[in-house]
Amino acid sequence: MPNARKIDEEQMLYTPTPLIAPGHTYASVTDKISSIALARRPPLGWFAGAALGFALTILLLASVAYLIAKGTGIWGINIPVAWAFGITNFVWWIGIGHAGTLISAILLLLRQKWRTSINRFAEAMTLFAVACAGLYPLIHLGRPWLAYWLAPYPNSMAIWPNFRSPLVWDVFAVSTYATVSLLFWFIGLIPDLATLRDRSRSRAGRIIYGMLAMGWRGSAIHWQRYETATLLLAGLATPLVVSVHTVVSFDFAVSVLPGWHATIFPPYFVAGAIYSGFAMVMTIAIPLRKFYGLEDFITMRHLRNMAKVMLATGLIVGYGYLTEAFMAVYSGNKYERFMVVNRLFGPYAPAYWALLISNIIIPQALWFRRVRNSVPALFALSLVINVGMWLERFVIIVLSLHRDFLPSSWGMFRPTFWDWSTYLGSIGLFVALLFLFIRFLPMISIFEIRTILPKAGATEVEGERSPSWRPETEGRPSTA
Amino acid sequence: MATGDRRPALYGVMAEFDNPDAVIAATRRAYEEGYRKMDAYTPYPIEELSEALGYHRNRLPLVVLIGGLLGAIGGYWLLYWTSVIDYPINVGGRPYHSWPSFIPITFETTVLVAALSAVLGMLALNGLPMPNHPVFNTPNFELATRDRFFLCIEAADPRFDHDATANFLRSLNAREVTDVES
């Protein structure tokens, strides 16, 4: 018996797992995934999660209401640290969103079929993360009701936004990113909404899903245009996602502060965004597959691949840290050098060390196959990386601001209750939106799963089979 | 008598298949037979099908290209016009037309308009939203979004003849051949 177990374990470790567990048919994947959205009652655990999410969302609403009533003075920010949690959270959330676009767009262009099981909820995650991110610059304005001044419209003041400012670029980058993410997500949902329309047993379900599906009937000619549109959107979203975090990094890099003014920022921010985003996808995927029994669709192979992406992007982030420190020392500039010393040994040193440990040192465990194959270890690592990436943004933002050139103008930032409540509240908003999504929409793309079923069409016929239906095996690239 | 009454209101004849290979083979045969006004309905995209239907021209890429160009020109023009013509501000003698700092926003508007035209163009070319359509009258058609594959030869086809077409479809291993009322 021990021998058999050993062989099982060996197989688990060394043989490629199929993308979809064997034995599934078009009907079984359709019924399994759509039944989650169409169930009359969600499982009890759903209520628990949604209740937590909505409770924290109420905390967010209360915090924002109080903020609007009192002003940004309720936060710990002041001169010299005028940006702290608000901007840290903004960069953190928007970075998390990047993994969704990477999975849906870049991996589509690279013909990585394993993306199929995770792209739908990763895109939803992007959308909700961008919603949380977009909130922060708005409430950080001080007078959020004047946010429309950021838009270029002819106004009675006869002035325009300063288009040479990275902060205005940010407005365009983030709003374009939010719009394109929404379009990409919605267009991907249309065929599945049609499935839900046809399978819903309630009248309200048929009407609502029917309106959202817009009369999709699966016509072959429609499918062709649909595939073209998806491919073009992927091609557009790929440079877009790179541009968004690049522009976010310009918010810092274009200024002259030590620790911000660095040319490494754009690539380093983009890698960090993908790193934290994959960590968040992992954080969401692991409980989802467990509680909804989706292990057949989100297999170990998906988790392993995500672990490898995390390892690679984590190393790029580590390279970014090294470059920052090296450039500071090598530049000979005393302010730059002081920035490094202040990070390592200054009043916020624990944050910097915690970030190095959680972003660079602990994730090295991913080199080990045994760790990549352990679900609890991956889950724990993903949480550690989420925390680490939040700390990274905190260190970049607060540590550069609190001690710049003149010691006489140094200061400290201490978060207040409202800093924390707004941050926790935005996590609540994210969780609440995510729970609504998994309750009412198919969290895995049903029609794309149909395309990767190993035996599409059981019978043999004349004519050659297209590459898209070949059984999926690891290590063999699909030939075009 | 029933069929006699129905004939003028006939949209086409629908064949139902239970696997993708059968519907592709049937579509190829129908095309060879000379049928042109037909469409297949499947639960997921099958590249060969649109080829088998004789559909080659796809204007969506052109729509997206035009959208992207309009976005680029419109975005750059917004920046140029506001910063150079409408409200020039002299900041330390820097040029009004500082094109490098106009690139990020121009890029974003390009992507935005191109993406919007990809989605709206796809829907418009497909004639969606269209809440109702004659093919939804087919029995079992709700399975077209699950695991069934359909081929419909439309009554508008010049070679369409109700009985001959239905018999032809029956000869192609169809599970079921039914009339589609319009």
mmCIF file of C-alpha atoms in Angstrom, chain A residues 84-297:
data_model
loop_
_atom_site.group_PDB
_atom_site.id
_atom_site.type_symbol
_atom_site.label_atom_id
_atom_site.label_comp_id
_atom_site.label_asym_id
_atom_site.label_seq_id
_atom_site.Cartn_x
_atom_site.Cartn_y
_atom_site.Cartn_z
ATOM 1 C CA ALA A 84 -0.255 57.980 2.441
ATOM 2 C CA PHE A 85 -2.876 55.263 2.727
ATOM 3 C CA GLY A 86 -5.111 56.712 0.040
ATOM 4 C CA ILE A 87 -2.479 56.566 -2.680
ATOM 5 C CA THR A 88 -0.943 53.343 -1.329
ATOM 6 C CA ASN A 89 -4.325 51.670 -1.603
ATOM 7 C CA PHE A 90 -4.897 53.154 -5.038
ATOM 8 C CA VAL A 91 -1.638 51.717 -6.401
ATOM 9 C CA TRP A 92 -2.186 48.407 -4.625
ATOM 10 C CA TRP A 93 -5.694 47.915 -5.998
ATOM 11 C CA ILE A 94 -4.868 48.940 -9.505
ATOM 12 C CA GLY A 95 -1.876 46.613 -9.479
ATOM 13 C CA ILE A 96 -4.104 43.724 -8.407
ATOM 14 C CA GLY A 97 -6.314 44.422 -11.360
ATOM 15 C CA HIS A 98 -3.463 43.905 -13.782
ATOM 16 C CA ALA A 99 -3.363 40.144 -13.404
ATOM 17 C CA GLY A 100 -6.897 39.836 -14.731
ATOM 18 C CA THR A 101 -6.029 41.665 -17.914
ATOM 19 C CA LEU A 102 -2.785 39.760 -18.222
ATOM 20 C CA ILE A 103 -4.637 36.453 -17.979
ATOM 21 C CA SER A 104 -7.415 37.437 -20.331
ATOM 22 C CA ALA A 105 -5.414 39.349 -22.925
ATOM 23 C CA ILE A 106 -1.725 38.482 -22.931
ATOM 24 C CA LEU A 107 -2.194 34.778 -22.282
ATOM 25 C CA LEU A 108 -4.865 34.714 -25.004
ATOM 26 C CA LEU A 109 -2.436 36.170 -27.505
ATOM 27 C CA LEU A 110 0.213 33.688 -26.383
ATOM 28 C CA ARG A 111 -2.297 30.837 -26.859
ATOM 29 C CA GLN A 112 -1.984 29.704 -23.273
ATOM 30 C CA LYS A 113 -5.081 27.567 -22.983
ATOM 31 C CA TRP A 114 -4.779 27.115 -19.240
ATOM 32 C CA ARG A 115 -6.048 30.669 -18.851
ATOM 33 C CA THR A 116 -9.532 29.517 -19.822
ATOM 34 C CA SER A 117 -10.588 28.298 -16.386
ATOM 35 C CA ILE A 118 -9.465 31.372 -14.534
ATOM 36 C CA ASN A 119 -9.926 34.262 -16.948
ATOM 37 C CA ARG A 120 -13.568 35.028 -16.145
ATOM 38 C CA PHE A 121 -13.192 35.605 -12.431
ATOM 39 C CA ALA A 122 -9.764 37.157 -12.908
ATOM 40 C CA GLU A 123 -11.390 39.725 -15.206
ATOM 41 C CA ALA A 124 -14.140 40.283 -12.656
ATOM 42 C CA MET A 125 -11.437 40.728 -10.046
ATOM 43 C CA THR A 126 -9.806 43.345 -12.302
ATOM 44 C CA LEU A 127 -13.022 45.233 -12.629
ATOM 45 C CA PHE A 128 -13.735 45.274 -8.902
ATOM 46 C CA ALA A 129 -10.134 46.100 -8.040
ATOM 47 C CA VAL A 130 -10.203 49.039 -10.452
ATOM 48 C CA ALA A 131 -13.475 50.175 -8.880
ATOM 49 C CA CYS A 132 -11.805 50.153 -5.462
ATOM 50 C CA ALA A 133 -8.713 51.850 -6.880
ATOM 51 C CA GLY A 134 -10.649 54.582 -8.642
ATOM 52 C CA LEU A 135 -12.369 55.472 -5.412
ATOM 53 C CA TYR A 136 -9.164 56.618 -3.686
ATOM 54 C CA PRO A 137 -7.962 59.461 -5.903
ATOM 55 C CA LEU A 138 -11.528 60.752 -5.920
ATOM 56 C CA ILE A 139 -11.993 60.816 -2.162
ATOM 57 C CA HIS A 140 -8.422 62.075 -1.798
ATOM 58 C CA LEU A 141 -9.298 65.211 -3.737
ATOM 59 C CA GLY A 142 -10.542 66.957 -0.629
ATOM 60 C CA ARG A 143 -13.559 68.207 -2.535
ATOM 61 C CA PRO A 144 -14.689 65.017 -4.275
ATOM 62 C CA TRP A 145 -17.836 66.688 -5.578
ATOM 63 C CA LEU A 146 -15.611 68.678 -7.932
ATOM 64 C CA ALA A 147 -14.024 65.541 -9.421
ATOM 65 C CA TYR A 148 -15.551 66.345 -12.796
ATOM 66 C CA TRP A 149 -13.051 69.199 -13.077
ATOM 67 C CA LEU A 150 -10.560 66.519 -14.074
ATOM 68 C CA ALA A 151 -12.433 65.924 -17.311
ATOM 69 C CA PRO A 152 -11.631 68.156 -20.274
ATOM 70 C CA TYR A 153 -14.927 69.880 -20.944
ATOM 71 C CA PRO A 154 -15.601 73.466 -21.999
ATOM 72 C CA ASN A 155 -16.382 75.271 -18.785
ATOM 73 C CA SER A 156 -17.262 78.727 -17.543
ATOM 74 C CA MET A 157 -13.807 79.041 -15.974
ATOM 75 C CA ALA A 158 -12.386 78.849 -19.519
ATOM 76 C CA ILE A 159 -9.466 76.645 -18.471
ATOM 77 C CA TRP A 160 -8.365 73.120 -19.247
ATOM 78 C CA PRO A 161 -6.694 70.381 -17.219
ATOM 79 C CA ASN A 162 -2.898 70.504 -17.343
ATOM 80 C CA PHE A 163 -2.275 67.773 -19.891
ATOM 81 C CA ARG A 164 1.445 67.803 -19.186
ATOM 82 C CA SER A 165 0.855 66.453 -15.681
ATOM 83 C CA PRO A 166 1.122 62.701 -15.002
ATOM 84 C CA LEU A 167 -1.790 63.065 -12.604
ATOM 85 C CA VAL A 168 -4.017 63.976 -15.545
ATOM 86 C CA TRP A 169 -2.519 61.126 -17.588
ATOM 87 C CA ASP A 170 -3.584 58.929 -14.720
ATOM 88 C CA VAL A 171 -7.184 60.059 -15.068
ATOM 89 C CA PHE A 172 -7.154 58.994 -18.708
ATOM 90 C CA ALA A 173 -5.220 55.781 -18.100
ATOM 91 C CA VAL A 174 -7.376 54.546 -15.247
ATOM 92 C CA SER A 175 -10.696 55.485 -16.827
ATOM 93 C CA THR A 176 -9.695 53.879 -20.139
ATOM 94 C CA TYR A 177 -8.521 50.815 -18.287
ATOM 95 C CA ALA A 178 -11.788 50.560 -16.356
ATOM 96 C CA THR A 179 -13.824 50.946 -19.561
ATOM 97 C CA VAL A 180 -11.827 48.443 -21.596
ATOM 98 C CA SER A 181 -11.836 45.926 -18.732
ATOM 99 C CA LEU A 182 -15.599 46.237 -18.498
ATOM 100 C CA LEU A 183 -16.016 45.783 -22.257
ATOM 101 C CA PHE A 184 -13.717 42.786 -22.314
ATOM 102 C CA TRP A 185 -15.503 41.174 -19.411
ATOM 103 C CA PHE A 186 -18.955 41.834 -20.762
ATOM 104 C CA ILE A 187 -18.212 40.680 -24.277
ATOM 105 C CA GLY A 188 -16.805 37.467 -22.814
ATOM 106 C CA LEU A 189 -20.001 36.997 -20.839
ATOM 107 C CA ILE A 190 -22.455 37.318 -23.751
ATOM 108 C CA PRO A 191 -22.451 33.639 -24.888
ATOM 109 C CA ASP A 192 -22.603 32.433 -21.302
ATOM 110 C CA LEU A 193 -25.461 34.806 -20.546
ATOM 111 C CA ALA A 194 -27.269 33.160 -23.457
ATOM 112 C CA THR A 195 -26.613 29.786 -21.831
ATOM 113 C CA LEU A 196 -28.058 31.055 -18.557
ATOM 114 C CA ARG A 197 -31.034 32.517 -20.424
ATOM 115 C CA ASP A 198 -31.737 29.127 -21.991
ATOM 116 C CA ARG A 199 -31.243 27.196 -18.783
ATOM 117 C CA SER A 200 -32.906 29.476 -16.264
ATOM 118 C CA ARG A 201 -36.147 28.102 -14.892
ATOM 119 C CA SER A 202 -37.429 31.351 -13.450
ATOM 120 C CA ARG A 203 -39.161 33.988 -15.509
ATOM 121 C CA ALA A 204 -37.114 36.804 -14.014
ATOM 122 C CA GLY A 205 -33.918 34.902 -14.808
ATOM 123 C CA ARG A 206 -34.947 34.359 -18.424
ATOM 124 C CA ILE A 207 -35.823 38.015 -18.861
ATOM 125 C CA ILE A 208 -32.761 39.493 -17.156
ATOM 126 C CA TYR A 209 -30.207 37.087 -18.616
ATOM 127 C CA GLY A 210 -32.039 37.351 -21.932
ATOM 128 C CA MET A 211 -31.732 41.116 -22.045
ATOM 129 C CA LEU A 212 -28.064 40.960 -21.092
ATOM 130 C CA ALA A 213 -27.384 38.253 -23.714
ATOM 131 C CA MET A 214 -28.848 40.610 -26.328
ATOM 132 C CA GLY A 215 -30.352 37.792 -28.352
ATOM 133 C CA TRP A 216 -27.144 35.821 -28.809
ATOM 134 C CA ARG A 217 -27.990 32.693 -30.804
ATOM 135 C CA GLY A 218 -24.581 31.181 -31.453
ATOM 136 C CA SER A 219 -24.586 31.770 -35.185
ATOM 137 C CA ALA A 220 -21.333 30.662 -36.816
ATOM 138 C CA ILE A 221 -20.939 34.001 -38.557
ATOM 139 C CA HIS A 222 -21.544 35.841 -35.290
ATOM 140 C CA TRP A 223 -18.973 33.634 -33.629
ATOM 141 C CA GLN A 224 -16.426 34.571 -36.213
ATOM 142 C CA ARG A 225 -16.873 38.306 -35.674
ATOM 143 C CA TYR A 226 -17.000 37.645 -31.962
ATOM 144 C CA GLU A 227 -13.653 35.869 -32.049
ATOM 145 C CA THR A 228 -12.161 38.682 -34.106
ATOM 146 C CA ALA A 229 -13.449 41.248 -31.636
ATOM 147 C CA THR A 230 -12.013 39.298 -28.698
ATOM 148 C CA LEU A 231 -8.649 38.959 -30.369
ATOM 149 C CA LEU A 232 -8.510 42.651 -31.249
ATOM 150 C CA LEU A 233 -9.543 43.617 -27.737
ATOM 151 C CA ALA A 234 -6.791 41.388 -26.381
ATOM 152 C CA GLY A 235 -4.324 43.096 -28.687
ATOM 153 C CA LEU A 236 -5.492 46.496 -27.463
ATOM 154 C CA ALA A 237 -5.623 45.550 -23.801
ATOM 155 C CA THR A 238 -2.080 44.202 -23.777
ATOM 156 C CA PRO A 239 -0.274 47.527 -24.320
ATOM 157 C CA LEU A 240 -2.992 49.221 -22.291
ATOM 158 C CA VAL A 241 -2.303 47.195 -19.171
ATOM 159 C CA VAL A 242 1.397 47.960 -19.455
ATOM 160 C CA SER A 243 0.638 51.644 -19.956
ATOM 161 C CA VAL A 244 -1.606 51.915 -16.907
ATOM 162 C CA HIS A 245 0.929 51.005 -14.269
ATOM 163 C CA THR A 246 3.572 52.858 -16.235
ATOM 164 C CA VAL A 247 1.505 56.018 -15.961
ATOM 165 C CA VAL A 248 0.857 55.293 -12.275
ATOM 166 C CA SER A 249 4.611 55.036 -11.766
ATOM 167 C CA PHE A 250 5.044 58.354 -13.616
ATOM 168 C CA ASP A 251 3.030 59.972 -10.817
ATOM 169 C CA PHE A 252 6.122 59.319 -8.746
ATOM 170 C CA ALA A 253 8.982 59.064 -11.215
ATOM 171 C CA VAL A 254 8.341 62.461 -12.812
ATOM 172 C CA SER A 255 8.775 64.218 -9.468
ATOM 173 C CA VAL A 256 12.219 64.955 -7.994
ATOM 174 C CA LEU A 257 11.919 63.232 -4.621
ATOM 175 C CA PRO A 258 14.628 60.723 -3.677
ATOM 176 C CA GLY A 259 13.104 57.262 -3.921
ATOM 177 C CA TRP A 260 10.582 58.395 -6.535
ATOM 178 C CA HIS A 261 12.755 59.891 -9.228
ATOM 179 C CA ALA A 262 13.926 56.673 -10.888
ATOM 180 C CA THR A 263 13.865 55.389 -14.441
ATOM 181 C CA ILE A 264 13.377 51.805 -13.252
ATOM 182 C CA PHE A 265 9.892 52.677 -12.030
ATOM 183 C CA PRO A 266 7.691 51.801 -15.035
ATOM 184 C CA PRO A 267 8.893 48.197 -15.601
ATOM 185 C CA TYR A 268 9.292 47.627 -11.895
ATOM 186 C CA PHE A 269 5.738 48.813 -11.217
ATOM 187 C CA VAL A 270 4.294 46.678 -14.007
ATOM 188 C CA ALA A 271 6.085 43.557 -12.736
ATOM 189 C CA GLY A 272 4.931 44.340 -9.202
ATOM 190 C CA ALA A 273 1.380 44.765 -10.442
ATOM 191 C CA ILE A 274 1.371 41.361 -12.116
ATOM 192 C CA TYR A 275 3.001 39.822 -9.065
ATOM 193 C CA SER A 276 0.384 41.124 -6.658
ATOM 194 C CA GLY A 277 -2.416 40.454 -9.127
ATOM 195 C CA PHE A 278 -1.526 36.788 -9.495
ATOM 196 C CA ALA A 279 -1.287 36.545 -5.735
ATOM 197 C CA MET A 280 -4.839 37.900 -5.506
ATOM 198 C CA VAL A 281 -6.096 35.529 -8.231
ATOM 199 C CA MET A 282 -4.615 32.700 -6.183
ATOM 200 C CA THR A 283 -6.192 34.031 -2.992
ATOM 201 C CA ILE A 284 -9.587 33.983 -4.693
ATOM 202 C CA ALA A 285 -9.190 30.812 -6.764
ATOM 203 C CA ILE A 286 -8.200 28.492 -3.949
ATOM 204 C CA PRO A 287 -11.282 29.004 -1.758
ATOM 205 C CA LEU A 288 -13.571 29.140 -4.821
ATOM 206 C CA ARG A 289 -12.484 25.794 -6.204
ATOM 207 C CA LYS A 290 -12.716 24.271 -2.757
ATOM 208 C CA PHE A 291 -16.143 25.532 -1.726
ATOM 209 C CA TYR A 292 -17.816 25.183 -5.114
ATOM 210 C CA GLY A 293 -16.138 21.882 -5.984
ATOM 211 C CA LEU A 294 -14.466 23.262 -9.084
ATOM 212 C CA GLU A 295 -11.291 21.212 -8.776
ATOM 213 C CA ASP A 296 -12.141 19.658 -12.153
ATOM 214 C CA PHE A 297 -11.799 23.023 -13.877
#
